[in-house]
Coordinates of C-alpha atoms in Angstrom, one line a residue:
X1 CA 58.1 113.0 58.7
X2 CA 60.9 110.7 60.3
X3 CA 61.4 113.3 63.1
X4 CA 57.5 113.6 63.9
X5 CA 57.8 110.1 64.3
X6 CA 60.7 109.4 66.1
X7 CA 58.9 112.6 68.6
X8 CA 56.0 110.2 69.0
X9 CA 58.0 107.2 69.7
X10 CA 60.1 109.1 72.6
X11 CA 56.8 110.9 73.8
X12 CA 55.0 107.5 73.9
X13 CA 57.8 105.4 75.5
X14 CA 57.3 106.1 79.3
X15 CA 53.4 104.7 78.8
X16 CA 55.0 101.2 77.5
X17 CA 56.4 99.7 81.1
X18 CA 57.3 96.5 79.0
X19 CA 59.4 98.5 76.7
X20 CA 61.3 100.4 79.1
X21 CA 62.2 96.8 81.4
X22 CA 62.9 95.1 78.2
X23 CA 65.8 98.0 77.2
X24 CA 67.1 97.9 81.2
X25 CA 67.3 94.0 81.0
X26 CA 69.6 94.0 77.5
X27 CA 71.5 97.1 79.0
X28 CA 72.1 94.8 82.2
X29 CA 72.7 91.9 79.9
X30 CA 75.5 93.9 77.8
X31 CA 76.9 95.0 81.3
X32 CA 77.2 91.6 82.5
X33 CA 78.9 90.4 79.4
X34 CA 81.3 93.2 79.5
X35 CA 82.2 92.5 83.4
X36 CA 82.4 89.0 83.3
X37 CA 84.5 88.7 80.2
X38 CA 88.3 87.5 80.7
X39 CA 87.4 88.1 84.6
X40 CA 89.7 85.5 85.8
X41 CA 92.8 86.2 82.9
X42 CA 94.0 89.5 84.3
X43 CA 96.8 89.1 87.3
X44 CA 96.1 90.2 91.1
X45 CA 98.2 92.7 91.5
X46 CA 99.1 94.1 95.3
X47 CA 95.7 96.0 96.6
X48 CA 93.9 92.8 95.4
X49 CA 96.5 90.2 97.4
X50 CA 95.2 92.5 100.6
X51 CA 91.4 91.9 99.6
X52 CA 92.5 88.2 99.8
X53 CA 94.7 88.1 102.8
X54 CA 91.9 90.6 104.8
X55 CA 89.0 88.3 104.0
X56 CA 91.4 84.9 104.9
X57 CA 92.1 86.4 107.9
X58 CA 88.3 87.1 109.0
X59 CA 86.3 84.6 108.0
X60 CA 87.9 81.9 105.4
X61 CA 88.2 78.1 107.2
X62 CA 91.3 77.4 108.4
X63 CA 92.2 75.0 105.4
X64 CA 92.5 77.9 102.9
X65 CA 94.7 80.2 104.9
X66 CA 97.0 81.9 102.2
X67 CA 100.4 82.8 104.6
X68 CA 102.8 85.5 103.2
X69 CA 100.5 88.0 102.6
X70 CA 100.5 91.5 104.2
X71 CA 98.4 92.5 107.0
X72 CA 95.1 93.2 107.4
X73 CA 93.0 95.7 108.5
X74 CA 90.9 95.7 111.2
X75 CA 87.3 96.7 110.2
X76 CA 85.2 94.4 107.7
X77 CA 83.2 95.4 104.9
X78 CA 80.7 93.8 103.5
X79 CA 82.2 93.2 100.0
X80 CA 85.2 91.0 101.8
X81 CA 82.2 89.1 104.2
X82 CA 81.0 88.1 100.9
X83 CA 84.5 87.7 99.1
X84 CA 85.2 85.3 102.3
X85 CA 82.3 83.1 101.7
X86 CA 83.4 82.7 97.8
X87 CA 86.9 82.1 98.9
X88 CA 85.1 78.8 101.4
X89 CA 82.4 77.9 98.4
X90 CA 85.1 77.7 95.6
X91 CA 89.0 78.5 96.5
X92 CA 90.9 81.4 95.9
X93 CA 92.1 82.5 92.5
X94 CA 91.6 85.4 90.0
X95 CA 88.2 85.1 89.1
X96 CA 86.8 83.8 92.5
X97 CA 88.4 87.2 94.1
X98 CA 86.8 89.4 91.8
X99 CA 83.3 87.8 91.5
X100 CA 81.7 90.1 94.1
X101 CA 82.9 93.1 92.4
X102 CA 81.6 91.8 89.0
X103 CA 78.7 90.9 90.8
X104 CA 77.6 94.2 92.3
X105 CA 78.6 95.9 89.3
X106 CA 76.0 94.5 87.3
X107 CA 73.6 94.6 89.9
X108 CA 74.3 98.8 90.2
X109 CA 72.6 99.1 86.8
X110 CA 68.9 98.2 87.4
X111 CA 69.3 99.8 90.8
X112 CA 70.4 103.4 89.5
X113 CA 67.3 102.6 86.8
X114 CA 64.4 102.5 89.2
X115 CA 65.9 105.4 91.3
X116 CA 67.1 107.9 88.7
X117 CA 63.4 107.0 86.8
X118 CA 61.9 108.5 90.0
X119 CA 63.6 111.7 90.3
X120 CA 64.0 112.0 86.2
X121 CA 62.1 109.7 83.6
X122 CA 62.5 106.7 81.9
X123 CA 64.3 108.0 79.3
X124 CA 67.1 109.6 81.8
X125 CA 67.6 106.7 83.5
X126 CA 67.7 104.3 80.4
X127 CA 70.7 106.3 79.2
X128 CA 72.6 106.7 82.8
X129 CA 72.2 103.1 82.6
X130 CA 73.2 102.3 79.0
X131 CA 76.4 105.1 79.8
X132 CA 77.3 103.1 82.8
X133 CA 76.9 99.7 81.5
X134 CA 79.8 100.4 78.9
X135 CA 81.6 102.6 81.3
X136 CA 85.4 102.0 81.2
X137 CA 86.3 103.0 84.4
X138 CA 83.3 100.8 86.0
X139 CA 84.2 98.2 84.1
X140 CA 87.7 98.1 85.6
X141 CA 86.7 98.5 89.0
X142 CA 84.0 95.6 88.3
X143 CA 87.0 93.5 87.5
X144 CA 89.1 94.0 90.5
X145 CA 89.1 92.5 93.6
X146 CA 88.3 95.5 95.7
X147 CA 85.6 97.1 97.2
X148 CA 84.7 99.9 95.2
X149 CA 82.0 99.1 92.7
X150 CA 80.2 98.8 96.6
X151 CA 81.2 101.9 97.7
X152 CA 80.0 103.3 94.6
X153 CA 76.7 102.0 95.0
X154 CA 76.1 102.5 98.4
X155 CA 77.6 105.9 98.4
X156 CA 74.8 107.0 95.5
X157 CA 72.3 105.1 97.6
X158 CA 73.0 107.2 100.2
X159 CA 73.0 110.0 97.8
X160 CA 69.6 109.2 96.6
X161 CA 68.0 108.8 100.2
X162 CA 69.4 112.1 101.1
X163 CA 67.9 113.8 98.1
X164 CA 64.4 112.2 99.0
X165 CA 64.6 113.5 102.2
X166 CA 64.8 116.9 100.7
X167 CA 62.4 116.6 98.2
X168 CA 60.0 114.6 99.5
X169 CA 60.3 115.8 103.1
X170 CA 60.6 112.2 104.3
X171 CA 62.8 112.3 107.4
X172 CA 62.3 108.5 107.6
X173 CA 65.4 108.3 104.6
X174 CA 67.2 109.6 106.7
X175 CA 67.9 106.1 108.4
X176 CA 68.2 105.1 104.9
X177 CA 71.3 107.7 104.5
X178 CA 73.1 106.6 107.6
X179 CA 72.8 103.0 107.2
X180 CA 74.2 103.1 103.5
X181 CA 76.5 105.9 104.8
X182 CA 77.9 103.8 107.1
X183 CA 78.3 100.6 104.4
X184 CA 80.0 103.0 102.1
X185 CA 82.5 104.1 104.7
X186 CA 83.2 101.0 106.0
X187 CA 84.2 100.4 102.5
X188 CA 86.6 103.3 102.2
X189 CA 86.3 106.4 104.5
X190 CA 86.5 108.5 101.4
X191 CA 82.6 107.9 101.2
X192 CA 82.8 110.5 103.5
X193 CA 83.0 112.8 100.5
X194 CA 79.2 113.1 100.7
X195 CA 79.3 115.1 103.9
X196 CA 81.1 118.2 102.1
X197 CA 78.7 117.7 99.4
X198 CA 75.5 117.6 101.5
X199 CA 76.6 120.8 103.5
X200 CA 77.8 122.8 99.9
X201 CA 74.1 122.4 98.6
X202 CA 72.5 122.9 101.6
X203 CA 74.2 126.4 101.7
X204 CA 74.1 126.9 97.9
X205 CA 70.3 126.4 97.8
X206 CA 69.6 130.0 99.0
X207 CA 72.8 131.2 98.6
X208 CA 72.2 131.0 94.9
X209 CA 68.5 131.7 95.0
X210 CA 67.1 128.3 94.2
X211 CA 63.5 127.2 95.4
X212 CA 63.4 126.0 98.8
X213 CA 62.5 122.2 99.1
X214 CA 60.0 121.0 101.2
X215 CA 62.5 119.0 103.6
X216 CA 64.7 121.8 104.1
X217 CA 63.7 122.7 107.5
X218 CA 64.6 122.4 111.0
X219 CA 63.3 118.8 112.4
X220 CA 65.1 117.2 109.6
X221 CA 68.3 119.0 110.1
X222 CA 68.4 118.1 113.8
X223 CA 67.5 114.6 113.1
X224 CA 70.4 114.8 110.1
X225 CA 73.0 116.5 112.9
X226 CA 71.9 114.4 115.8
X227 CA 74.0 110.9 114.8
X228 CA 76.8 112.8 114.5
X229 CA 76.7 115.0 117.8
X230 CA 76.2 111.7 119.8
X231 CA 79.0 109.9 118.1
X232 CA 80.9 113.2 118.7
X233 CA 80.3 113.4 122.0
X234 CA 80.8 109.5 123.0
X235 CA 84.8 109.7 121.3
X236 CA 84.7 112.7 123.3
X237 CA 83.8 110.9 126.5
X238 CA 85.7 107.9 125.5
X239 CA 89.0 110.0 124.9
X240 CA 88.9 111.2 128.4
X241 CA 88.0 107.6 130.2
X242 CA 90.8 105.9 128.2
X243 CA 92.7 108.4 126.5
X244 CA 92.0 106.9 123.3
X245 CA 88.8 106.9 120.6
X246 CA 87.5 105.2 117.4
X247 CA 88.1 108.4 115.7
X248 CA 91.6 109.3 116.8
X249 CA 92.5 105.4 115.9
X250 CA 91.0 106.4 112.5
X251 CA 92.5 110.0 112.2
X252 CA 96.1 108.6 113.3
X253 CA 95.4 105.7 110.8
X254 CA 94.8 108.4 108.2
X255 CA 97.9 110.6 109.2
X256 CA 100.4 108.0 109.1
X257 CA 99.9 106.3 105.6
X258 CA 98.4 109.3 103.1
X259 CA 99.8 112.5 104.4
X260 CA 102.8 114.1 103.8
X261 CA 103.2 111.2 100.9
X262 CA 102.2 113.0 97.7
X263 CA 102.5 111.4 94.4
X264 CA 101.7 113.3 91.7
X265 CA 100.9 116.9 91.4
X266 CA 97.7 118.4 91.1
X267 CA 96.9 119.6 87.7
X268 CA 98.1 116.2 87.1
X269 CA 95.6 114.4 89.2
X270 CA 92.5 116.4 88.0
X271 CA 93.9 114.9 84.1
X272 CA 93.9 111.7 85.5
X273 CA 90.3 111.9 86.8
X274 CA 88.9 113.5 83.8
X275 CA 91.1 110.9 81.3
X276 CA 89.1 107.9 83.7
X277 CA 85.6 109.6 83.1
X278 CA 86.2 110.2 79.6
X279 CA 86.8 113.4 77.8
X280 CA 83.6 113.9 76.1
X281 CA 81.7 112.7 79.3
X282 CA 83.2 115.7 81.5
X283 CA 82.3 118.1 78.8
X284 CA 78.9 116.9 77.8
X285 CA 78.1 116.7 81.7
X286 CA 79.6 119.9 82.7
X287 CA 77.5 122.2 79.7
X288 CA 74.4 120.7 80.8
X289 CA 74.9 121.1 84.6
X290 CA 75.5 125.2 83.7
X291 CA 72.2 124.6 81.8
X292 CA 70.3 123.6 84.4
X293 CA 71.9 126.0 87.1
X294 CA 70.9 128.8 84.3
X295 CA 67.0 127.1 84.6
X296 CA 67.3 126.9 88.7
X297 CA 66.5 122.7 88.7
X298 CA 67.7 121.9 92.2
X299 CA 68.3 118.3 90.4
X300 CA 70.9 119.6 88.4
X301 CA 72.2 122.0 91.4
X302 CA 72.2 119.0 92.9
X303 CA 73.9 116.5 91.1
X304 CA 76.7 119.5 89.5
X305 CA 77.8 119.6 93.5
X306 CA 77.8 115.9 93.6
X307 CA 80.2 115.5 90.7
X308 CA 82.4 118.4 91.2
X309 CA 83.2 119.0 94.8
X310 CA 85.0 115.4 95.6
X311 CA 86.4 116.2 92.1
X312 CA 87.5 119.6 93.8
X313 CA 88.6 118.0 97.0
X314 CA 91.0 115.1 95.7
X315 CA 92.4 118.2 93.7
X316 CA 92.9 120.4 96.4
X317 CA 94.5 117.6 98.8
X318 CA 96.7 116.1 96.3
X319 CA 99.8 118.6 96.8
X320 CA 99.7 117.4 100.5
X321 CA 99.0 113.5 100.8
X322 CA 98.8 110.2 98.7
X323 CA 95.9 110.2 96.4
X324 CA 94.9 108.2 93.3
X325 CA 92.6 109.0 90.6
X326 CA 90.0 106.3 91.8
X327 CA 89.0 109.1 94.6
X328 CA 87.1 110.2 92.6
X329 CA 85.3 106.9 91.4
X330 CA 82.1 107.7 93.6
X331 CA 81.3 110.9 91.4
X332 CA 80.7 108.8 87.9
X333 CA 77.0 108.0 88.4
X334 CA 76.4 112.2 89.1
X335 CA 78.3 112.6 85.9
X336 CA 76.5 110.3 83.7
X337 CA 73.5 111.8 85.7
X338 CA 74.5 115.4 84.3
X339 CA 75.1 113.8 80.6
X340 CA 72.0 111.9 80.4
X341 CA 70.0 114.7 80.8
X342 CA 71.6 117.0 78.5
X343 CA 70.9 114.2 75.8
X344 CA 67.8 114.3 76.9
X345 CA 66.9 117.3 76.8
X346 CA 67.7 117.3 73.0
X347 CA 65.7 114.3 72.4
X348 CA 62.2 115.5 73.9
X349 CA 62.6 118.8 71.8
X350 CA 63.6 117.0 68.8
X351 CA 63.5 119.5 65.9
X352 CA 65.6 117.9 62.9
X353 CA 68.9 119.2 63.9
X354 CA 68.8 118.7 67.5
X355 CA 67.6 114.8 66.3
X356 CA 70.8 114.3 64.6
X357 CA 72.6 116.6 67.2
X358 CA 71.5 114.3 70.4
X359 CA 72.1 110.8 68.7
X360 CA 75.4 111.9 67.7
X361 CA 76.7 113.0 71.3
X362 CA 75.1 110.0 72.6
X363 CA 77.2 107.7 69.9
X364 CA 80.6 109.9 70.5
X365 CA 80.0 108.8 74.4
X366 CA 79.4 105.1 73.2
X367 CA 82.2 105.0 71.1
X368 CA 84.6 106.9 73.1
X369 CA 83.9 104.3 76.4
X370 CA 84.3 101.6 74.1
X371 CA 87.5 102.7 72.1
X372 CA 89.0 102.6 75.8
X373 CA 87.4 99.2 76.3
X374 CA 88.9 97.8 73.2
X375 CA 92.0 98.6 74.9
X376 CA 91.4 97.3 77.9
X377 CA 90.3 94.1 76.8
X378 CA 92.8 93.8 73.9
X379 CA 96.0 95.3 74.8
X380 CA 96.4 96.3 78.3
X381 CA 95.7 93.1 80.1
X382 CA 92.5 94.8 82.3
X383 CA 95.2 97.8 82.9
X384 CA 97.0 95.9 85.4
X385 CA 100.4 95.0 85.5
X386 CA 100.6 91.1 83.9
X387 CA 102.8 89.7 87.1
X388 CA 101.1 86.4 86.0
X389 CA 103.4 86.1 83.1
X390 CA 106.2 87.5 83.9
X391 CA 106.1 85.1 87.3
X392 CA 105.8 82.7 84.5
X393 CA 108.6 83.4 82.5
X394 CA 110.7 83.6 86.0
X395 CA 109.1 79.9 86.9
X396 CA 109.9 78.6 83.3
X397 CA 113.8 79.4 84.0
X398 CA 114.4 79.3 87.7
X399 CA 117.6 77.0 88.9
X400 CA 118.5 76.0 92.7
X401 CA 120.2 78.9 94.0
X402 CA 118.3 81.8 92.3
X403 CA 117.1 84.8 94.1
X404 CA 113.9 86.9 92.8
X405 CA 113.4 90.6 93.6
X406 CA 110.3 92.4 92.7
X407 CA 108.7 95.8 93.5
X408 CA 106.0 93.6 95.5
X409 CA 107.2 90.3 96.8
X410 CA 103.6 89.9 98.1
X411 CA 102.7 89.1 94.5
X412 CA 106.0 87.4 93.7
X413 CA 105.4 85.0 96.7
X414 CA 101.4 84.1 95.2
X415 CA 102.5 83.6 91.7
X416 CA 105.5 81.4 92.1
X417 CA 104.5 79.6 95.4
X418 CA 107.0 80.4 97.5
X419 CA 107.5 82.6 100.3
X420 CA 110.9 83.7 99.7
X421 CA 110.4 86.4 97.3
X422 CA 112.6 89.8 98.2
X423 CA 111.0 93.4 97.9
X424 CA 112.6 95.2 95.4
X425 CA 113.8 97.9 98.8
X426 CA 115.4 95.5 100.8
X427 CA 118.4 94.7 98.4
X428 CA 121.0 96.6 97.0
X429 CA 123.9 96.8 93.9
X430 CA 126.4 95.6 97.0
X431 CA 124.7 92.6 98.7
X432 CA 123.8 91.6 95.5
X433 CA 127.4 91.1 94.2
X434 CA 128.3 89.8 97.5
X435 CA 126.2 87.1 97.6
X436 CA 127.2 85.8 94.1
X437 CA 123.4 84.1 93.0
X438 CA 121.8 84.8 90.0
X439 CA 119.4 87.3 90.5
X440 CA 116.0 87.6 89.0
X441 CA 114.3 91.6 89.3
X442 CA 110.4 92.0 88.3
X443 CA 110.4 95.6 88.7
X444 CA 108.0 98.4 88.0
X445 CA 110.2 101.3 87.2
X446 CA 108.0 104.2 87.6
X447 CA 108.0 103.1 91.3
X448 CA 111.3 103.5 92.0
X449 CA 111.4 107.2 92.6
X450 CA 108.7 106.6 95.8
X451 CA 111.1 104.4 96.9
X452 CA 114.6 106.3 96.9
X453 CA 116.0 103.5 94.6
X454 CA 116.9 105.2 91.2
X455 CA 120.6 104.6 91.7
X456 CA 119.6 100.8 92.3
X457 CA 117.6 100.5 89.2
X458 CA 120.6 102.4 87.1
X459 CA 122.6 99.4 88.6
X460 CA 120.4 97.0 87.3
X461 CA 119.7 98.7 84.2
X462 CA 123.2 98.6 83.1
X463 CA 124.9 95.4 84.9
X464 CA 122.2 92.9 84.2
X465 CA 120.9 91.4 81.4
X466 CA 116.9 92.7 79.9
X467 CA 115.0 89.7 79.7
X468 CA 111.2 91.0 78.8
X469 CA 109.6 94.2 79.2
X470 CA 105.8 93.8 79.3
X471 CA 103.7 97.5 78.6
X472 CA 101.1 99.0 80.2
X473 CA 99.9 101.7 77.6
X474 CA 97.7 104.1 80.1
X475 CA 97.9 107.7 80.9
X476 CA 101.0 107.5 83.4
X477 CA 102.2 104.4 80.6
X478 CA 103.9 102.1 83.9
X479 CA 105.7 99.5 82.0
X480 CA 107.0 96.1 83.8
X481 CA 110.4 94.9 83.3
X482 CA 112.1 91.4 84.1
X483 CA 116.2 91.2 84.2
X484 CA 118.2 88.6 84.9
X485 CA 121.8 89.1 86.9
X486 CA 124.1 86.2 86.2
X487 CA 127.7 86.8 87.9
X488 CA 129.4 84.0 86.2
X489 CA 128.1 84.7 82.9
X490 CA 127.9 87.7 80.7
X491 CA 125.5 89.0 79.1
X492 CA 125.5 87.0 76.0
X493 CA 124.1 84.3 77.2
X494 CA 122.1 81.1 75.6
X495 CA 118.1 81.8 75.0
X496 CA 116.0 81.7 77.9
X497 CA 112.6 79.5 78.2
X498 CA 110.1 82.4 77.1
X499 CA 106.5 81.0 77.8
X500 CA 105.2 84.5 76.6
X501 CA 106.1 83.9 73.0

């Protein structure tokens, strides 16, 4: 009887509009709460000091230029036009620099709603939402003073035009496509992901005997190819009138700071990823995009391609240049995507078992994103490195004279309001004994290696005195450790002020 009923509520739900905007608006509410909560505790760490510095630079009035921070670069997405304008409304500090990544990332929710609802149902797109609004890895990139929550949403708008065009046979999205294209890439050029994942399913399609969709045809392929012969053939023609091009400045760009710099290897990598989408996620996601592959649902062919082969790519490229996990950041909505509608699909058949079966994958997804959550929130200071106290604890003890070292004197220089602060590279065990100061290190051990400094931090290990060391309990564990060098002293010396304690 309680099944048959709970069948007639889920068959009944798509017919109550009121319902359906009354579950998006508490799942956008819980978002919110979950993205705005200790937004302005956690410390900037170095990629958000360049969000700063490239939106000073650009826009911000000439009264809150921050000096001492690292160079910027030279295009401008939108999310730093709008950081820039927060910056002149209300200063610069922690939570001002992340408000338009909060921002956006609540706003992604009903957006994904109304867009997933047309190309699944209600119920699909109620759980993609509910999944992402509790989302740790969203979360943290919510609450982060960079730009990718809006990649992330215009890279899946993009996404979504694209599949419209196919389906629906509109070529009209196809301005849609490039226009959020070109806001996603402006971004970070790894929105250009989607290309590879656009061409994949327009050769898997027949390759793997799916259905042909009404926009697969020839006037919506040349208007797809045209933007990108034309801008082909204008570097082309600019390359031989000056020598140079937009796309060789970006190509050398690329060159000279990712390849040939690998940090991790690639199996690790791929554990990285799937550790930041969650365990259960990738599983639940992957079984039901070989389900609907098995039932031919160009969706899920779809979708499958659009989670796996960026996946695939930051994999394959990983042995050869710098990568990080958060590559791979513009896949989550295709995997939540993928898991909703498995969970779906057990709901609308609802026999007793598969009942209990659905709920229960649907709370181990909950309760798995917010087990990492609890951790994010409680332990691991928004998993950032807590520069903010550590700085602190520096400030609390600092006498004329001293000299501070740290792994980024970028963030040494904003927290202690100075512009002296010396990167962690520059400095050695010699000119430090020759110069006879005390010597303050803010280091980041695992980071030493990329560096070429192991010996250094052996020196320092061993020859100075191990003030604090703050953890960072993640899957690569990078801990944060303060010494103190003292040559007139030894190491037994009197407490220090310790504002963390």
């Amino acid at each position: 009887m309680l099944c048959k009923q709970v069948n007639n509520a889920i068959t009944f739900l798509p017919a109550k509009p009121w319902l359906q905007y009354l579950g998006l608006a508490l799942i956008t509410l819980l978002a919110a709460a979950l993205r705005f909560y200790k937004l302005g505790e956690w410390s900037l760490w170095i990629d958000e000091i360049f969000t700063i510095n490239h939106a000073v630079n650009h826009f911000s009035t000439p009264q809150l230029m921050v000096e001492h921070l690292p160079p910027h670069r030279n295009w401008v997405p939108l999310s730093v036009i709008l950081a820039a304008q927060v910056f002149n409304a209300w200063g610069i500090n922690e939570f001002n620099s992340r408000l338009v990544a909060a921002v956006v990332g609540v706003l992604t929710i009903p957006v994904l709603y109304f867009f997933v609802k047309k190309i699944f149902n209600n119920r699909v797109a109620l759980i993609v939402c509910l999944l992402l609004a509790v989302s740790p890895w969203h979360i943290d990139w919510s609450q982060n003073a960079r730009g990718y929550t809006t990649l992330m949403l215009f890279y899946s708008l993009a996404l979504f035009a694209f599949y419209f065009v196919l389906e629906k046979d509109r070529g009209s999205y196809l301005v849609l496509f490039f226009l959020f294209l070109y806001l996603a890439a402006s971004e970070r050029l790894i929105a250009l992901f989607i290309l590879p994942v656009l061409v994949v399913y327009l050769f898997a399609v027949p390759f793997f005997s799916f259905e042909k969709p009404a926009g697969l045809r020839a006037r919506n392929m040349l208007i797809l190819l045209s933007p990108v012969l034309l801008f082909l053939a204008l570097q082309v023609f600019m390359s031989i009138r000056s020598g140079d091009s937009m796309l060789g400045s970006i190509l050398n760009e690329i060159m000279d700071t990712f390849f040939g710099k690998p940090i991790e290897g690639a199996m690790t990598q791929a554990t990285f990823m799937v550790f930041k989408l969650g365990i259960p996620l990738v599983v639940l996601s992957s079984f039901s995009a070989i389900y609907l592959w098995i039932q031919k649902s160009r969706q899920g062919l779809f979708f499958s391609l659009a989670a796996i082969v960026p996946f695939v790519l930051v994999v394959i490229i990983t042995p050869f240049m710098f990568t990080e996990e958060r590559y791979a950041f513009v896949t989550l909505p295709s995997w939540l995507i993928l898991a909703a509608v498995g969970i779906d699909l057990l709901l609308v058949r609802l026999k007793k078992y598969e009942l209990i079966f659905a709920v229960g994958i649907l709370a181990v997804l909950l309760g798995d994103a917010m087990g990492a959550n609890l951790l994010y929130f409680r332990t691991n200071h928004g998993n950032r490195w807590d520069w903010k106290s550590a700085f602190g604890l520096v400030q609390a003890n600092l006498q004329e004279g001293d000299v501070v070292v740290t792994t980024f004197s970028e963030v040494g220089n904003y927290y202690l309001g100075r512009d002296d602060v010396v990167a962690w590279e520059e400095v050695n065990a010699e000119s430090i004994q020759a110069e006879g100061n005390r010597v303050w290190f803010v280091v980041i051990p695992d980071m030493t290696w990329y560096t070429g400094t192991e010996d250094f931090y052996y020196w320092v290990v061993h020859s100075t005195r191990m003030i604090r060391t703050l953890y960072l309990r993640t899957v690569d564990n990078t801990n944060l450790e303060i010494y103190l060098y003292d040559p007139a002293i030894s190491s037994e010396m009197a407490p220090l002020k310790d504002p963390l304690k």
